[in-house]
mmCIF file of C-alpha atoms in Angstrom:
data_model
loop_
_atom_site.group_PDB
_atom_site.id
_atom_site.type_symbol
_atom_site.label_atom_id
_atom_site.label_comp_id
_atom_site.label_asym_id
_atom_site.label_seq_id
_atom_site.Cartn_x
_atom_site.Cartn_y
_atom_site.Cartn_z
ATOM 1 C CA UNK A 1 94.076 90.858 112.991
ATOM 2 C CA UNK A 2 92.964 93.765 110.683
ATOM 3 C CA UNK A 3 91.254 95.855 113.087
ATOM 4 C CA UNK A 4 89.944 98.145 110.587
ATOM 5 C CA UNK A 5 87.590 95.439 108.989
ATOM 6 C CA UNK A 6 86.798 93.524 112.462
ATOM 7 C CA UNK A 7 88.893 90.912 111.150
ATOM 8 C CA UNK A 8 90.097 89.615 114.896
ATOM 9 C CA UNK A 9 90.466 86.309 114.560
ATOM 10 C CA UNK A 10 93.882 85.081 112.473
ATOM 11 C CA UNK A 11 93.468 81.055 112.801
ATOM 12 C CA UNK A 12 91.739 78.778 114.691
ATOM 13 C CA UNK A 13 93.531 76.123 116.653
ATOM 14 C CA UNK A 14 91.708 73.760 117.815
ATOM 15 C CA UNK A 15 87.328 73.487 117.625
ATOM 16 C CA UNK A 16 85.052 71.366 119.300
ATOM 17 C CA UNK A 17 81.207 71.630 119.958
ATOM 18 C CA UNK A 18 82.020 72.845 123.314
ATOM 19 C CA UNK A 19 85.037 74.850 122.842
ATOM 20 C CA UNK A 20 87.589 77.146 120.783
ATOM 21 C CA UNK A 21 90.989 78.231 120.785
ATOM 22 C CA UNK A 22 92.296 80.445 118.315
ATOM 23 C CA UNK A 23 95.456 82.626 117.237
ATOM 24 C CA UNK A 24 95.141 86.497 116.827
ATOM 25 C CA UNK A 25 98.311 88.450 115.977
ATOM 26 C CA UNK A 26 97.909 92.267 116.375
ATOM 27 C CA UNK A 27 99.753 93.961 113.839
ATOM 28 C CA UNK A 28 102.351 96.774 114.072
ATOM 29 C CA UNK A 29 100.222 99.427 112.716
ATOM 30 C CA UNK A 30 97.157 99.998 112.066
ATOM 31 C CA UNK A 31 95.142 103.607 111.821
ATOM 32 C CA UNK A 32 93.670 102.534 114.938
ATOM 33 C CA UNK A 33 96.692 103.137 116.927
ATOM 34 C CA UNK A 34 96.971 106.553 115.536
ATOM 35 C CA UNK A 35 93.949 107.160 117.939
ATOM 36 C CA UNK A 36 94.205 104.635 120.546
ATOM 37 C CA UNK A 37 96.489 106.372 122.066
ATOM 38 C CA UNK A 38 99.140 108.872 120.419
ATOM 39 C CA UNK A 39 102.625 107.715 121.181
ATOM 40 C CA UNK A 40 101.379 105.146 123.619
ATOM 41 C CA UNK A 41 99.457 102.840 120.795
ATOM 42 C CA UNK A 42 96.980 99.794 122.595
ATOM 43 C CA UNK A 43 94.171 97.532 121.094
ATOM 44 C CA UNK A 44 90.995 98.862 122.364
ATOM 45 C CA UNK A 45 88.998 97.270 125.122
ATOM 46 C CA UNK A 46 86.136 97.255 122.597
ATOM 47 C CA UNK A 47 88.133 95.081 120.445
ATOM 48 C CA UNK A 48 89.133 92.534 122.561
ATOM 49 C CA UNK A 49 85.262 92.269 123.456
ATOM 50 C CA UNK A 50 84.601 91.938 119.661
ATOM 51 C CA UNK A 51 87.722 89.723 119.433
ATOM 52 C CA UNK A 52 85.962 87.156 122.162
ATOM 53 C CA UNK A 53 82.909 87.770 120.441
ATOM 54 C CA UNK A 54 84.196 86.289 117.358
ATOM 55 C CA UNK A 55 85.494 83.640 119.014
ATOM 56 C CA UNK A 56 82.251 83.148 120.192
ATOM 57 C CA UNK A 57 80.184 83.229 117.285
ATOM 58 C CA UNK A 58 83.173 80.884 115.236
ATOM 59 C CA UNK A 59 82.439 78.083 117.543
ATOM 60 C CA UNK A 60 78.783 78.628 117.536
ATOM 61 C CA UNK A 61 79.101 78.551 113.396
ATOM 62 C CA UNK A 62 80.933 75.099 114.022
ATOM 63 C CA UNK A 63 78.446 74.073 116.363
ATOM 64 C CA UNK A 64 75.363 74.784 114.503
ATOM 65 C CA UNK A 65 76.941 74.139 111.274
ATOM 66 C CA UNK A 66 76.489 77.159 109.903
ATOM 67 C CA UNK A 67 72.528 76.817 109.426
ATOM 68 C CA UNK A 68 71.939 79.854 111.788
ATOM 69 C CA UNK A 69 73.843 83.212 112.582
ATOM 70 C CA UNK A 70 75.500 84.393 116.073
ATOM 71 C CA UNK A 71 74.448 87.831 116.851
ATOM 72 C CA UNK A 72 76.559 89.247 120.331
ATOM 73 C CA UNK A 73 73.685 90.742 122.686
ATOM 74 C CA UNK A 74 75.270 91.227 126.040
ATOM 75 C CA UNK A 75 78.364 91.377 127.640
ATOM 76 C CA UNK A 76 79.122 90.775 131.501
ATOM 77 C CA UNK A 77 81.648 91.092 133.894
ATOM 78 C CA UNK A 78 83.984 92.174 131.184
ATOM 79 C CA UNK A 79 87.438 92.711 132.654
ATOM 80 C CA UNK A 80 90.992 94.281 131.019
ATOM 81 C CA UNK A 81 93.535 93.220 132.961
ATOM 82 C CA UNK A 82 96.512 94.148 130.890
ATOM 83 C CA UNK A 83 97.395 96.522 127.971
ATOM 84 C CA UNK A 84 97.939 94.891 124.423
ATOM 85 C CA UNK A 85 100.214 96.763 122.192
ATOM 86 C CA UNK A 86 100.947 96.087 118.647
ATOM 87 C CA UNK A 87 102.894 93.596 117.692
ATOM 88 C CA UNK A 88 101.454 90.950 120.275
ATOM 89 C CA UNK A 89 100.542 87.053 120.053
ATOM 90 C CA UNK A 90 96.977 87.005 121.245
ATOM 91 C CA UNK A 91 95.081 82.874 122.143
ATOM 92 C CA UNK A 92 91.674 83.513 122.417
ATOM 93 C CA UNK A 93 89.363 81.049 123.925
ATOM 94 C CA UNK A 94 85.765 80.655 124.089
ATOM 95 C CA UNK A 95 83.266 78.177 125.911
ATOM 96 C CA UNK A 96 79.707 77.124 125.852
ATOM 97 C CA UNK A 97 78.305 78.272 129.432
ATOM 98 C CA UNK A 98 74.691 77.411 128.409
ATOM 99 C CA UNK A 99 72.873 76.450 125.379
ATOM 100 C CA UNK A 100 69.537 78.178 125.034
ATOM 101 C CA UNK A 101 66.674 78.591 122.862
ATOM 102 C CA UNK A 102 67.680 80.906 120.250
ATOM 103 C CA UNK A 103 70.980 81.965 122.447
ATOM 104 C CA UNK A 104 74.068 80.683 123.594
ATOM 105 C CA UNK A 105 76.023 81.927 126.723
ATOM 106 C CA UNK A 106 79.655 81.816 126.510
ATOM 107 C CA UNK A 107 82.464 82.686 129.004
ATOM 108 C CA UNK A 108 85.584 83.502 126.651
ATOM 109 C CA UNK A 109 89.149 84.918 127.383
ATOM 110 C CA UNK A 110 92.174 86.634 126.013
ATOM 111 C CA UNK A 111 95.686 85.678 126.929
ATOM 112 C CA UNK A 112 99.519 86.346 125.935
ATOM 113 C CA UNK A 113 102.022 84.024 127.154
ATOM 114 C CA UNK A 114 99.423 81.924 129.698
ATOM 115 C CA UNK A 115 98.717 85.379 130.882
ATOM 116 C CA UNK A 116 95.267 86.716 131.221
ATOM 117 C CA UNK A 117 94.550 89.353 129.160
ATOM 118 C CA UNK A 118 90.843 89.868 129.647
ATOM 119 C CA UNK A 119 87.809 88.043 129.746
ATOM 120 C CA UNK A 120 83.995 88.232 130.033
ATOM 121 C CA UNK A 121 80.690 86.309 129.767
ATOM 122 C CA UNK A 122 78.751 87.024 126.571
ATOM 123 C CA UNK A 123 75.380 86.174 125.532
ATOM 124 C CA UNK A 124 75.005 86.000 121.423
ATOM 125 C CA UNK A 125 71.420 85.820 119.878
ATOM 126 C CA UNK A 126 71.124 83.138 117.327
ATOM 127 C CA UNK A 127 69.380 83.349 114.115
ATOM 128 C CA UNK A 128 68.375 82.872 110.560
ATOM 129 C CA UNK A 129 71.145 84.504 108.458
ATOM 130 C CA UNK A 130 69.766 87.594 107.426
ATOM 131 C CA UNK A 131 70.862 88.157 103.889
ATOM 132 C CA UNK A 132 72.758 84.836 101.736
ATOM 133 C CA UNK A 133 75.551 87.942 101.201
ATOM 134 C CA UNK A 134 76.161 87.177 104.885
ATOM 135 C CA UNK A 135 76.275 83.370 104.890
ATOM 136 C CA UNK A 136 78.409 82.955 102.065
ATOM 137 C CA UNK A 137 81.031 85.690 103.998
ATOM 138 C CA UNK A 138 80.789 83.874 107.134
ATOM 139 C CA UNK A 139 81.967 80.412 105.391
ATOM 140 C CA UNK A 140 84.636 82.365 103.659
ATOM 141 C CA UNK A 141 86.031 83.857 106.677
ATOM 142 C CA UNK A 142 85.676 80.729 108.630
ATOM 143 C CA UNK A 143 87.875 78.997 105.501
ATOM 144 C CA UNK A 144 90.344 81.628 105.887
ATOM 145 C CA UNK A 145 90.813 80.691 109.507
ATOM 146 C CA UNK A 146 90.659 77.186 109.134
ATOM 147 C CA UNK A 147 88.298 76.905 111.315
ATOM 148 C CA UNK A 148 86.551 73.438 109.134
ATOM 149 C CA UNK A 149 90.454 72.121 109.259
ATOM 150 C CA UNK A 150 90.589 72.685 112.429
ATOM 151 C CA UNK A 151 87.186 70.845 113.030
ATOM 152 C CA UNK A 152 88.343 67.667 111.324
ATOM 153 C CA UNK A 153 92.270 67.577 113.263
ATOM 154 C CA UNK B 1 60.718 75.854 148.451
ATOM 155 C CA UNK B 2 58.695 78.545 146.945
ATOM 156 C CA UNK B 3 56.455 78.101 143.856
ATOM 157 C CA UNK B 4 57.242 78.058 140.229
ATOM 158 C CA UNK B 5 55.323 81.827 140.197
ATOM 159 C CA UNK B 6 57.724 83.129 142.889
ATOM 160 C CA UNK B 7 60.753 81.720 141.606
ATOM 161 C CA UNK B 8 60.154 82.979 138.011
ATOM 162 C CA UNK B 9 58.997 86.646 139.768
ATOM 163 C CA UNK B 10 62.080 86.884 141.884
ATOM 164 C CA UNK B 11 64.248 86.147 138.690
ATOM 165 C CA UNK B 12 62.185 88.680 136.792
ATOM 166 C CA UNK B 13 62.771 91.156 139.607
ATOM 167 C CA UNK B 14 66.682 90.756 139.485
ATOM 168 C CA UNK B 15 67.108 90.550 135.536
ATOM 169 C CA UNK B 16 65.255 93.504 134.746
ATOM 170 C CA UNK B 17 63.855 97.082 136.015
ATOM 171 C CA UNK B 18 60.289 95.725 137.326
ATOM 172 C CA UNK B 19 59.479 95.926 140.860
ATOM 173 C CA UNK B 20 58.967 92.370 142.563
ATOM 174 C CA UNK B 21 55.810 94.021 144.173
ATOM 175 C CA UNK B 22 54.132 94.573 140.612
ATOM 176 C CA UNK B 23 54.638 90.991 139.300
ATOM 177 C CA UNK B 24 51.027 89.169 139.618
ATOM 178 C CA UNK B 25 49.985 85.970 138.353
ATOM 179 C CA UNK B 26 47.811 87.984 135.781
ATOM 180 C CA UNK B 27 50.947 89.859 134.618
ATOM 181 C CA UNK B 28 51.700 89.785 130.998
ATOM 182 C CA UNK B 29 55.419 89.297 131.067
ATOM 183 C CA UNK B 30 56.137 91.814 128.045
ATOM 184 C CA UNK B 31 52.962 93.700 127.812
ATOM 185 C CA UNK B 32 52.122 94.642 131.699
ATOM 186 C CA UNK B 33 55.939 94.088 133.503
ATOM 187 C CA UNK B 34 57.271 95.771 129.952
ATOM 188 C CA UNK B 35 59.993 93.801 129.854
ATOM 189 C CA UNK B 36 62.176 93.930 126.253
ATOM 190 C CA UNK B 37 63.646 91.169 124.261
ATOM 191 C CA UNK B 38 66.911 91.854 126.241
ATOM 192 C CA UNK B 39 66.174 91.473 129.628
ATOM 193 C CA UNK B 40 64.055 89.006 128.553
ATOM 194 C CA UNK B 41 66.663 86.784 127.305
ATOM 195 C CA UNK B 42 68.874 87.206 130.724
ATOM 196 C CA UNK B 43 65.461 86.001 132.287
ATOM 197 C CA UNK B 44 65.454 82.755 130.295
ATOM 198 C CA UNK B 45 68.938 82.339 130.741
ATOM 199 C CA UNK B 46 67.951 82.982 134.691
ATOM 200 C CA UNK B 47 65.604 80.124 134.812
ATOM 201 C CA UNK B 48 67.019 77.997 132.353
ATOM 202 C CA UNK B 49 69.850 77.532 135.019
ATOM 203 C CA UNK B 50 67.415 77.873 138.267
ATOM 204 C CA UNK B 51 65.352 75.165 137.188
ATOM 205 C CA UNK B 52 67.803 72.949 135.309
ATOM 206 C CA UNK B 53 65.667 72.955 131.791
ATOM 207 C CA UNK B 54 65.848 74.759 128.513
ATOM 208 C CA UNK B 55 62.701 76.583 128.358
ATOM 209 C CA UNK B 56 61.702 76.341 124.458
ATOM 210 C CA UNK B 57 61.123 80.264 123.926
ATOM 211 C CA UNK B 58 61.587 79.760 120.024
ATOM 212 C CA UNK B 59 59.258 76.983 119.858
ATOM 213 C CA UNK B 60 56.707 78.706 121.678
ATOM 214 C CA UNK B 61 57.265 82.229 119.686
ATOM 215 C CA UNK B 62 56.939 79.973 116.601
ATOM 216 C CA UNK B 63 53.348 78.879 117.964
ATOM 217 C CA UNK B 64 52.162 82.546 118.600
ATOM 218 C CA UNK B 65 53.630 83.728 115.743
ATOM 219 C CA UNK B 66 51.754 81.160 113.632
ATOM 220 C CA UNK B 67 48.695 81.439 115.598
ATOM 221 C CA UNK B 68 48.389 78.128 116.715
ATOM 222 C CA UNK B 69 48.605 79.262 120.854
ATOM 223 C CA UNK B 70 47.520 82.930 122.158
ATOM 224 C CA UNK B 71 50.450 84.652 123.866
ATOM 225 C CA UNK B 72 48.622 84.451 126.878
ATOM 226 C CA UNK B 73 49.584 80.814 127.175
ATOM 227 C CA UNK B 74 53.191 81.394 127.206
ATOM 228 C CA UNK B 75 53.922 84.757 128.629
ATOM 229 C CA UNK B 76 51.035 85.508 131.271
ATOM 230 C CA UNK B 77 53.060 84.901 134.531
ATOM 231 C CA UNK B 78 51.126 82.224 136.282
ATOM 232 C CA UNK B 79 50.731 80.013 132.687
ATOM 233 C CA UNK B 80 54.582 80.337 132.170
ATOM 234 C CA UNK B 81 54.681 79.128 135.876
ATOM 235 C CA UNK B 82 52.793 76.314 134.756
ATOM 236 C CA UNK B 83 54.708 75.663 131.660
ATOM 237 C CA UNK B 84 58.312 75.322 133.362
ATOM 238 C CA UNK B 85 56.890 73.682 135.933
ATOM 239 C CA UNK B 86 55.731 71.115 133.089
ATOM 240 C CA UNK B 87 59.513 71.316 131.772
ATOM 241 C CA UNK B 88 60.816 70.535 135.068
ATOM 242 C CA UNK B 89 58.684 67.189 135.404
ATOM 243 C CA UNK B 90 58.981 66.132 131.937
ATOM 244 C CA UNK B 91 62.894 66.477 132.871
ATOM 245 C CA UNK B 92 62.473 64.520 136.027
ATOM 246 C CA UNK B 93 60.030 62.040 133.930
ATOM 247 C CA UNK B 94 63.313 61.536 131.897
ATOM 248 C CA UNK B 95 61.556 63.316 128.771
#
């Protein structure tokens, strides 16, 4: 993870239409901590939504082939069930719930060792890629992460 | 069971801020009930998974956009009743 550039997602480990499971390794420091909280340093609960997010909008890349962009639009029954602190081995999972015209409902989750970390439904708009900058960046990233590897295992 | 119209209204009553008592058949889902691109997504998503379909909102948007259907045909609440209630047959019809 590099939480500073919304980086969340470190490698993908296994992609199907219906499905992800990825690898996300919070780091020992990060300015973030310096805020979140002095001398008791946790990943934000925003972050772990944008983290499943991610997730999220990875699988719907692999699913739509990258023709069209994920854009998050709601998040429900988000729940934090247990503080991450740095240094921890994060599997994040995502799902498709429903596949809709021009949105996608997923139910995605957070754990560390089998246990839950958090987890929420999330609804992500999908569109035309808004600027080529954005495309090519999303291909990139999803390179770095092996997410097309992962695709073809 | 109730109609298409009172399914969709009851949905459009729990997803969003509108009052079930204002929905009419005449009501113009986004320019009477005011109801934004948010909410109205969660409504889709509502009867997408009431009614077993996948009601073709970009399709359609595509067709006013383009000007070959008035909105009317799509989001005035008894013609969208009418339109999932099309969706639902074709589905049963195996289409």
């Amino acid at each position: 993870m590099r939480l500073e550039y919304f980086q969340m997602i470190d490698r993908v480990l296994a992609v199907d239409p219906d499905g992800i499971r990825a690898e996300a390794l919070v780091p020992d420091a990060s300015p973030v901590f310096e805020g979140h909280f002095p001398g008791h340093p946790l990943v934000p609960g925003v972050l772990l939504v944008e983290t499943m997010a991610q997730a999220s909008g990875y699988l719907l890349l692999h699913r739509l082939g990258f023709a069209r962009m994920p854009f998050l639009a709601s998040v429900k029954e988000a729940k934090f069930r247990s503080f991450v602190p740095p240094g921890t081995r994060l599997e994040v999972t995502a799902r498709i719930e429903h596949d809709g015209s021009g949105y996608a409902v997923t139910r995605a989750g957070v754990t560390r060792d089998g246990q839950r970390i958090c987890d929420a439904e999330l609804t992500l708009r999908i569109l035309p890629f808004p600027a080529a900058e954005l495309e090519a960046t999303m291909r990139a990233q999803a390179e770095r992460i092996g997410l097309g590897a992962a695709a073809r295992a | 069971m109730a109609s298409a119209f009172e399914r969709i209204a009851d949905i459009i009553a729990e997803t969003s801020d509108v009052p079930r008592e204002t929905i009419t058949p005449d009501s113009h889902v986004i320019e009477d009930l005011g109801i934004d691109s948010l909410d109205f997504l969660d409504t889709v998503f509502a009867i997408d998974k009431a009614f077993g379909i996948k009601v073709p909102v970009e399709a359609w948007t595509q067709e006013v956009n383009s000007g070959q259907a008035p909105a009317e045909q799509y989001f005035v609440m008894k013609n969208l009743a009418t339109r999932i209630e099309e969706l639902v047959a074709a589905k049963a019809a195996g289409g």
